[in-house]
Amino acid sequence: MSRPRLGFLGTGWIGRHRMAALAATGLAEIVAVAEPDDNGAAEALALAPGARRVEGLEALLREDIDAVVIATPSAAHAEQSIAALNAGKAVFCQKPLGRTGPEVAEVVEAARRADCLLGVDLSYRQTAAMGAIRTLLDARALGHVYGVDVTFHNAWGPDKPWFYDPALSGGGCVVDLGVHLIDLALWSLGWPEVTGVESRLYAKGAPLADPSRQVEDYAVATLDLAGGTVVRLACSWGLQAGREAVIAAEFYGTEGGASLRNVGGSFYDLRAERHHHIRAESLAEPPDDWGGRAAVDWLTRLAQGARYDDEARHLVTVARVIDRIYGR
């Protein structure tokens, strides 16, 4: 097993959190940090005392590194990922990988062409709660799963202005939160074909009039899947939810059901249950320190010598569903 040398592009809160998780494994050496904010850079360098600060992606790619961890605003993700991959570096990027399906497809093709490992921080897959449910689904323990409800309401919403500019973000709550929901639903069911998509998008309580000028803060969508399963999706920013967050992935089958739900409005505490009609059986309970697991999984595979993984094609699958929700 090798010890990859990592460069970090963007070390705001989420970038530093992932840096701490990766550093704690001891599997990698953190070599360089590119962060324009002095405070953010200083906090990152405190986590990786042996690293040095550089100015931007070009300088980062001139360092002796094997991979780049990207935690920058969404508008830059695709271009930065492609540049790193074209330089022969593996990439772990925050979601969304791109603002549109074509952008994501370009990144995945760059990874395939370079034969480099590509990871995206779709972290809810890595929760103990979702792991317990996926085990049931893989074993067909719920029978035919005909209904899936996935929900993510963030009662706060983002605090950075670029999230509200569709040219920079690619959209609102769907591309920010719905990406997790679509990924969870399709991944957990083994990537069935999405045969139909219907959606309704709202901004400030009114139907979204022009997605090129405004982003949605409330969305509902229905995905029809091959085999007859229907997925109902709901997500929002700033909802009058009575709690900080409502997060759920609920699976309804002919032989039982299962649910992932957040506890007490928490963004982090998740519970999984198996449903036997009106009786619920616990599958997983908090606490569960899952936030950095997607990054750690990527690093573990990288240290083991993993190259391009064709599972990355499903990143395009999810992005194309998002495009259909937006009607583009």
GROMACS .gro file of C-alpha atoms in nm:
model
  328
    1MET     CA    1   0.000   0.000   0.000
    2SER     CA    2   0.137   0.340  -0.100
    3ARG     CA    3   0.105   0.664   0.096
    4PRO     CA    4  -0.047   0.916  -0.147
    5ARG     CA    5   0.063   1.278  -0.139
    6LEU     CA    6  -0.238   1.511  -0.131
    7GLY     CA    7  -0.298   1.872  -0.227
    8PHE     CA    8  -0.604   2.059  -0.102
    9LEU     CA    9  -0.784   2.317  -0.315
   10GLY     CA   10  -1.018   2.512  -0.089
   11THR     CA   11  -1.004   2.478   0.288
   12GLY     CA   12  -1.318   2.640   0.415
   13TRP     CA   13  -1.517   2.459   0.682
   14ILE     CA   14  -1.599   2.153   0.472
   15GLY     CA   15  -1.249   2.134   0.324
   16ARG     CA   16  -1.089   2.143   0.668
   17HIS     CA   17  -1.332   1.883   0.801
   18ARG     CA   18  -1.241   1.643   0.521
   19MET     CA   19  -0.872   1.724   0.569
   20ALA     CA   20  -0.896   1.631   0.936
   21ALA     CA   21  -1.068   1.302   0.851
   22LEU     CA   22  -0.806   1.212   0.591
   23ALA     CA   23  -0.514   1.315   0.813
   24ALA     CA   24  -0.647   1.100   1.097
   25THR     CA   25  -0.615   0.784   0.886
   26GLY     CA   26  -0.237   0.817   0.853
   27LEU     CA   27  -0.275   0.685   0.497
   28ALA     CA   28  -0.163   1.004   0.321
   29GLU     CA   29   0.083   1.289   0.339
   30ILE     CA   30  -0.074   1.634   0.305
   31VAL     CA   31   0.176   1.830   0.097
   32ALA     CA   32   0.015   2.157  -0.009
   33VAL     CA   33  -0.286   2.383   0.047
   34ALA     CA   34  -0.430   2.638  -0.195
   35GLU     CA   35  -0.670   2.869  -0.009
   36PRO     CA   36  -0.711   3.245  -0.072
   37ASP     CA   37  -0.846   3.323   0.275
   38ASP     CA   38  -0.565   3.371   0.525
   39ASN     CA   39  -0.763   3.240   0.822
   40GLY     CA   40  -0.883   2.934   0.636
   41ALA     CA   41  -0.532   2.861   0.516
   42ALA     CA   42  -0.387   2.903   0.865
   43GLU     CA   43  -0.639   2.663   1.018
   44ALA     CA   44  -0.570   2.409   0.744
   45LEU     CA   45  -0.194   2.431   0.794
   46ALA     CA   46  -0.247   2.375   1.166
   47LEU     CA   47  -0.408   2.042   1.072
   48ALA     CA   48  -0.119   1.956   0.841
   49PRO     CA   49   0.194   2.122   0.985
   50GLY     CA   50   0.420   1.977   0.718
   51ALA     CA   51   0.220   2.124   0.430
   52ARG     CA   52   0.295   2.447   0.249
   53ARG     CA   53   0.061   2.713   0.117
   54VAL     CA   54   0.055   2.776  -0.258
   55GLU     CA   55  -0.135   3.019  -0.481
   56GLY     CA   56  -0.409   2.848  -0.679
   57LEU     CA   57  -0.461   2.528  -0.873
   58GLU     CA   58  -0.176   2.575  -1.122
   59ALA     CA   59   0.074   2.608  -0.840
   60LEU     CA   60  -0.083   2.313  -0.660
   61LEU     CA   61  -0.044   2.093  -0.967
   62ARG     CA   62   0.325   2.182  -0.987
   63GLU     CA   63   0.375   2.027  -0.644
   64ASP     CA   64   0.484   1.663  -0.609
   65ILE     CA   65   0.134   1.529  -0.538
   66ASP     CA   66  -0.071   1.226  -0.638
   67ALA     CA   67  -0.420   1.364  -0.582
   68VAL     CA   68  -0.623   1.681  -0.529
   69VAL     CA   69  -0.908   1.728  -0.280
   70ILE     CA   70  -1.143   2.001  -0.405
   71ALA     CA   71  -1.376   2.204  -0.182
   72THR     CA   72  -1.439   2.523  -0.380
   73PRO     CA   73  -1.762   2.689  -0.504
   74SER     CA   74  -1.966   2.471  -0.742
   75ALA     CA   75  -1.901   2.676  -1.054
   76ALA     CA   76  -1.534   2.575  -1.047
   77HIS     CA   77  -1.569   2.204  -0.968
   78ALA     CA   78  -1.580   2.064  -1.321
   79GLU     CA   79  -1.302   2.282  -1.464
   80GLN     CA   80  -1.074   2.227  -1.165
   81SER     CA   81  -1.137   1.852  -1.157
   82ILE     CA   82  -1.062   1.819  -1.529
   83ALA     CA   83  -0.740   2.019  -1.493
   84ALA     CA   84  -0.623   1.795  -1.209
   85LEU     CA   85  -0.719   1.475  -1.391
   86ASN     CA   86  -0.549   1.592  -1.710
   87ALA     CA   87  -0.236   1.641  -1.498
   88GLY     CA   88  -0.259   1.278  -1.390
   89LYS     CA   89  -0.389   1.346  -1.039
   90ALA     CA   90  -0.668   1.154  -0.870
   91VAL     CA   91  -0.955   1.376  -0.753
   92PHE     CA   92  -1.194   1.389  -0.460
   93CYS     CA   93  -1.448   1.669  -0.510
   94GLN     CA   94  -1.733   1.815  -0.312
   95LYS     CA   95  -2.078   1.777  -0.467
   96PRO     CA   96  -2.201   1.869  -0.715
   97LEU     CA   97  -1.923   1.755  -0.945
   98GLY     CA   98  -2.066   1.986  -1.211
   99ARG     CA   99  -2.358   2.223  -1.259
  100THR     CA  100  -2.512   2.021  -1.545
  101GLY     CA  101  -2.508   1.672  -1.689
  102PRO     CA  102  -2.269   1.766  -1.970
  103GLU     CA  103  -2.024   1.920  -1.722
  104VAL     CA  104  -2.026   1.606  -1.508
  105ALA     CA  105  -1.987   1.385  -1.816
  106GLU     CA  106  -1.676   1.582  -1.917
  107VAL     CA  107  -1.519   1.523  -1.574
  108VAL     CA  108  -1.595   1.151  -1.578
  109GLU     CA  109  -1.454   1.119  -1.929
  110ALA     CA  110  -1.137   1.301  -1.815
  111ALA     CA  111  -1.103   1.052  -1.527
  112ARG     CA  112  -1.152   0.758  -1.763
  113ARG     CA  113  -0.903   0.897  -2.013
  114ALA     CA  114  -0.641   0.962  -1.742
  115ASP     CA  115  -0.719   0.633  -1.563
  116CYS     CA  116  -0.739   0.824  -1.233
  117LEU     CA  117  -0.960   0.754  -0.934
  118LEU     CA  118  -1.248   1.002  -0.908
  119GLY     CA  119  -1.451   1.045  -0.588
  120VAL     CA  120  -1.737   1.277  -0.496
  121ASP     CA  121  -1.853   1.358  -0.144
  122LEU     CA  122  -2.190   1.179  -0.157
  123SER     CA  123  -2.156   1.114   0.212
  124TYR     CA  124  -2.500   0.982   0.307
  125ARG     CA  125  -2.418   0.650   0.140
  126GLN     CA  126  -2.157   0.603   0.411
  127THR     CA  127  -2.386   0.640   0.713
  128ALA     CA  128  -2.444   0.339   0.935
  129ALA     CA  129  -2.817   0.392   0.888
  130MET     CA  130  -2.799   0.372   0.509
  131GLY     CA  131  -2.558   0.081   0.525
  132ALA     CA  132  -2.809  -0.120   0.729
  133ILE     CA  133  -3.088  -0.043   0.483
  134ARG     CA  134  -2.874  -0.124   0.180
  135THR     CA  135  -2.803  -0.468   0.332
  136LEU     CA  136  -3.178  -0.536   0.347
  137LEU     CA  137  -3.231  -0.416  -0.008
  138ASP     CA  138  -2.945  -0.624  -0.146
  139ALA     CA  139  -3.092  -0.933   0.022
  140ARG     CA  140  -3.440  -0.853  -0.119
  141ALA     CA  141  -3.563  -0.870   0.241
  142LEU     CA  142  -3.832  -0.607   0.173
  143GLY     CA  143  -3.967  -0.790  -0.133
  144HIS     CA  144  -4.042  -0.571  -0.433
  145VAL     CA  145  -3.971  -0.211  -0.336
  146TYR     CA  146  -4.239  -0.017  -0.520
  147GLY     CA  147  -4.220   0.318  -0.339
  148VAL     CA  148  -3.931   0.536  -0.218
  149ASP     CA  149  -3.972   0.875  -0.048
  150VAL     CA  150  -3.659   1.089  -0.012
  151THR     CA  151  -3.660   1.422   0.170
  152PHE     CA  152  -3.408   1.691   0.265
  153HIS     CA  153  -3.536   2.021   0.407
  154ASN     CA  154  -3.268   2.258   0.537
  155ALA     CA  155  -3.449   2.521   0.742
  156TRP     CA  156  -3.149   2.755   0.717
  157GLY     CA  157  -3.023   2.739   0.361
  158PRO     CA  158  -2.675   2.832   0.235
  159ASP     CA  159  -2.495   3.139   0.368
  160LYS     CA  160  -2.280   3.214   0.058
  161PRO     CA  161  -2.421   3.449  -0.210
  162TRP     CA  162  -2.303   3.233  -0.501
  163PHE     CA  163  -2.552   2.959  -0.407
  164TYR     CA  164  -2.830   3.193  -0.519
  165ASP     CA  165  -2.680   3.270  -0.860
  166PRO     CA  166  -2.782   2.995  -1.107
  167ALA     CA  167  -2.484   3.068  -1.332
  168LEU     CA  168  -2.251   2.985  -1.043
  169SER     CA  169  -2.449   2.716  -0.860
  170GLY     CA  170  -2.631   2.537  -1.141
  171GLY     CA  171  -2.956   2.563  -0.946
  172GLY     CA  172  -3.095   2.579  -0.597
  173CYS     CA  173  -3.198   2.318  -0.344
  174VAL     CA  174  -3.221   2.040  -0.604
  175VAL     CA  175  -2.857   2.056  -0.712
  176ASP     CA  176  -2.748   2.126  -0.352
  177LEU     CA  177  -2.958   1.877  -0.155
  178GLY     CA  178  -3.149   1.677  -0.414
  179VAL     CA  179  -2.823   1.538  -0.551
  180HIS     CA  180  -2.788   1.338  -0.228
  181LEU     CA  181  -3.147   1.215  -0.249
  182ILE     CA  182  -3.134   1.106  -0.613
  183ASP     CA  183  -2.801   0.934  -0.555
  184LEU     CA  184  -2.929   0.751  -0.247
  185ALA     CA  185  -3.247   0.630  -0.415
  186LEU     CA  186  -3.085   0.504  -0.734
  187TRP     CA  187  -2.769   0.367  -0.570
  188SER     CA  188  -2.966   0.176  -0.307
  189LEU     CA  189  -3.186   0.014  -0.574
  190GLY     CA  190  -2.895  -0.087  -0.800
  191TRP     CA  191  -2.922   0.196  -1.055
  192PRO     CA  192  -3.249   0.118  -1.235
  193GLU     CA  193  -3.327   0.322  -1.544
  194VAL     CA  194  -3.520   0.643  -1.480
  195THR     CA  195  -3.804   0.627  -1.732
  196GLY     CA  196  -3.989   0.946  -1.638
  197VAL     CA  197  -3.942   1.268  -1.441
  198GLU     CA  198  -4.200   1.524  -1.333
  199SER     CA  199  -4.121   1.821  -1.111
  200ARG     CA  200  -4.247   2.146  -0.965
  201LEU     CA  201  -4.004   2.416  -0.852
  202TYR     CA  202  -4.077   2.719  -0.632
  203ALA     CA  203  -3.893   3.033  -0.528
  204LYS     CA  204  -4.018   3.241  -0.232
  205GLY     CA  205  -4.351   3.061  -0.239
  206ALA     CA  206  -4.425   3.111  -0.610
  207PRO     CA  207  -4.361   2.883  -0.908
  208LEU     CA  208  -4.009   2.934  -1.041
  209ALA     CA  209  -4.051   3.154  -1.347
  210ASP     CA  210  -3.701   3.168  -1.496
  211PRO     CA  211  -3.438   2.916  -1.378
  212SER     CA  212  -3.167   3.111  -1.560
  213ARG     CA  213  -3.222   3.413  -1.333
  214GLN     CA  214  -3.339   3.266  -1.002
  215VAL     CA  215  -3.287   2.945  -0.805
  216GLU     CA  216  -3.555   2.730  -0.646
  217ASP     CA  217  -3.584   2.704  -0.268
  218TYR     CA  218  -3.857   2.437  -0.268
  219ALA     CA  219  -3.891   2.142  -0.505
  220VAL     CA  220  -4.095   1.828  -0.544
  221ALA     CA  221  -4.031   1.566  -0.811
  222THR     CA  222  -4.150   1.220  -0.909
  223LEU     CA  223  -3.912   0.972  -1.072
  224ASP     CA  224  -4.056   0.667  -1.246
  225LEU     CA  225  -3.812   0.376  -1.254
  226ALA     CA  226  -3.792   0.071  -1.475
  227GLY     CA  227  -3.962  -0.215  -1.295
  228GLY     CA  228  -4.246  -0.001  -1.165
  229THR     CA  229  -4.088   0.171  -0.864
  230VAL     CA  230  -4.177   0.535  -0.800
  231VAL     CA  231  -3.951   0.779  -0.616
  232ARG     CA  232  -4.101   1.091  -0.456
  233LEU     CA  233  -3.848   1.363  -0.383
  234ALA     CA  234  -3.887   1.680  -0.178
  235CYS     CA  235  -3.619   1.928  -0.079
  236SER     CA  236  -3.596   2.291   0.028
  237TRP     CA  237  -3.404   2.576   0.182
  238GLY     CA  238  -3.558   2.800   0.447
  239LEU     CA  239  -3.871   2.591   0.500
  240GLN     CA  240  -4.088   2.667   0.804
  241ALA     CA  241  -4.017   2.313   0.924
  242GLY     CA  242  -4.022   2.363   1.301
  243ARG     CA  243  -3.672   2.215   1.323
  244GLU     CA  244  -3.332   2.270   1.164
  245ALA     CA  245  -3.357   1.985   0.917
  246VAL     CA  246  -3.586   1.710   0.794
  247ILE     CA  247  -3.389   1.427   0.633
  248ALA     CA  248  -3.538   1.093   0.529
  249ALA     CA  249  -3.505   0.803   0.288
  250GLU     CA  250  -3.802   0.568   0.320
  251PHE     CA  251  -3.843   0.241   0.130
  252TYR     CA  252  -4.176   0.059   0.097
  253GLY     CA  253  -4.183  -0.301  -0.022
  254THR     CA  254  -4.425  -0.591  -0.054
  255GLU     CA  255  -4.257  -0.769   0.240
  256GLY     CA  256  -4.182  -0.475   0.466
  257GLY     CA  257  -4.034  -0.128   0.481
  258ALA     CA  258  -3.727   0.055   0.603
  259SER     CA  259  -3.644   0.415   0.681
  260LEU     CA  260  -3.352   0.646   0.743
  261ARG     CA  261  -3.463   0.954   0.937
  262ASN     CA  262  -3.281   1.229   1.121
  263VAL     CA  263  -3.331   1.260   1.494
  264GLY     CA  264  -3.457   1.580   1.658
  265GLY     CA  265  -3.393   1.798   1.354
  266SER     CA  266  -3.021   1.712   1.351
  267PHE     CA  267  -2.813   1.727   1.034
  268TYR     CA  268  -2.590   1.449   1.167
  269ASP     CA  269  -2.785   1.211   1.393
  270LEU     CA  270  -2.957   0.950   1.178
  271ARG     CA  271  -3.166   0.648   1.275
  272ALA     CA  272  -3.255   0.346   1.062
  273GLU     CA  273  -3.555   0.123   1.125
  274ARG     CA  274  -3.709  -0.181   0.960
  275HIS     CA  275  -4.085  -0.168   0.940
  276HIS     CA  276  -4.315  -0.465   0.993
  277HIS     CA  277  -4.655  -0.306   0.922
  278ILE     CA  278  -4.713  -0.090   1.231
  279ARG     CA  279  -4.410  -0.222   1.424
  280ALA     CA  280  -4.061  -0.074   1.389
  281GLU     CA  281  -3.734  -0.252   1.457
  282SER     CA  282  -3.415  -0.052   1.514
  283LEU     CA  283  -3.136  -0.111   1.264
  284ALA     CA  284  -2.892   0.169   1.349
  285GLU     CA  285  -2.885   0.450   1.605
  286PRO     CA  286  -2.670   0.759   1.656
  287PRO     CA  287  -2.404   0.860   1.736
  288ASP     CA  288  -2.229   0.780   1.410
  289ASP     CA  289  -1.930   0.988   1.296
  290TRP     CA  290  -1.995   0.954   0.922
  291GLY     CA  291  -1.909   1.296   0.778
  292GLY     CA  292  -1.564   1.211   0.644
  293ARG     CA  293  -1.623   0.850   0.542
  294ALA     CA  294  -1.668   0.912   0.169
  295ALA     CA  295  -1.331   1.088   0.159
  296VAL     CA  296  -1.166   0.816   0.367
  297ASP     CA  297  -1.310   0.544   0.142
  298TRP     CA  298  -1.167   0.722  -0.162
  299LEU     CA  299  -0.826   0.761   0.005
  300THR     CA  300  -0.819   0.397   0.116
  301ARG     CA  301  -0.881   0.282  -0.240
  302LEU     CA  302  -0.622   0.529  -0.372
  303ALA     CA  303  -0.361   0.399  -0.126
  304GLN     CA  304  -0.438   0.046  -0.244
  305GLY     CA  305  -0.356   0.148  -0.600
  306ALA     CA  306  -0.708   0.194  -0.739
  307ARG     CA  307  -0.736   0.369  -1.075
  308TYR     CA  308  -1.045   0.478  -1.269
  309ASP     CA  309  -1.360   0.304  -1.145
  310ASP     CA  310  -1.643   0.279  -1.397
  311GLU     CA  311  -1.895   0.327  -1.115
  312ALA     CA  312  -1.818   0.696  -1.175
  313ARG     CA  313  -2.052   0.680  -1.475
  314HIS     CA  314  -2.342   0.695  -1.230
  315LEU     CA  315  -2.236   1.047  -1.136
  316VAL     CA  316  -2.354   1.133  -1.487
  317THR     CA  317  -2.676   0.938  -1.430
  318VAL     CA  318  -2.760   1.153  -1.127
  319ALA     CA  319  -2.664   1.477  -1.301
  320ARG     CA  320  -2.888   1.395  -1.596
  321VAL     CA  321  -3.183   1.333  -1.365
  322ILE     CA  322  -3.118   1.674  -1.209
  323ASP     CA  323  -3.120   1.827  -1.558
  324ARG     CA  324  -3.458   1.663  -1.623
  325ILE     CA  325  -3.596   1.802  -1.298
  326TYR     CA  326  -3.491   2.146  -1.419
  327GLY     CA  327  -3.639   2.082  -1.762
  328ARG     CA  328  -3.308   2.133  -1.942
   0.00000   0.00000   0.00000
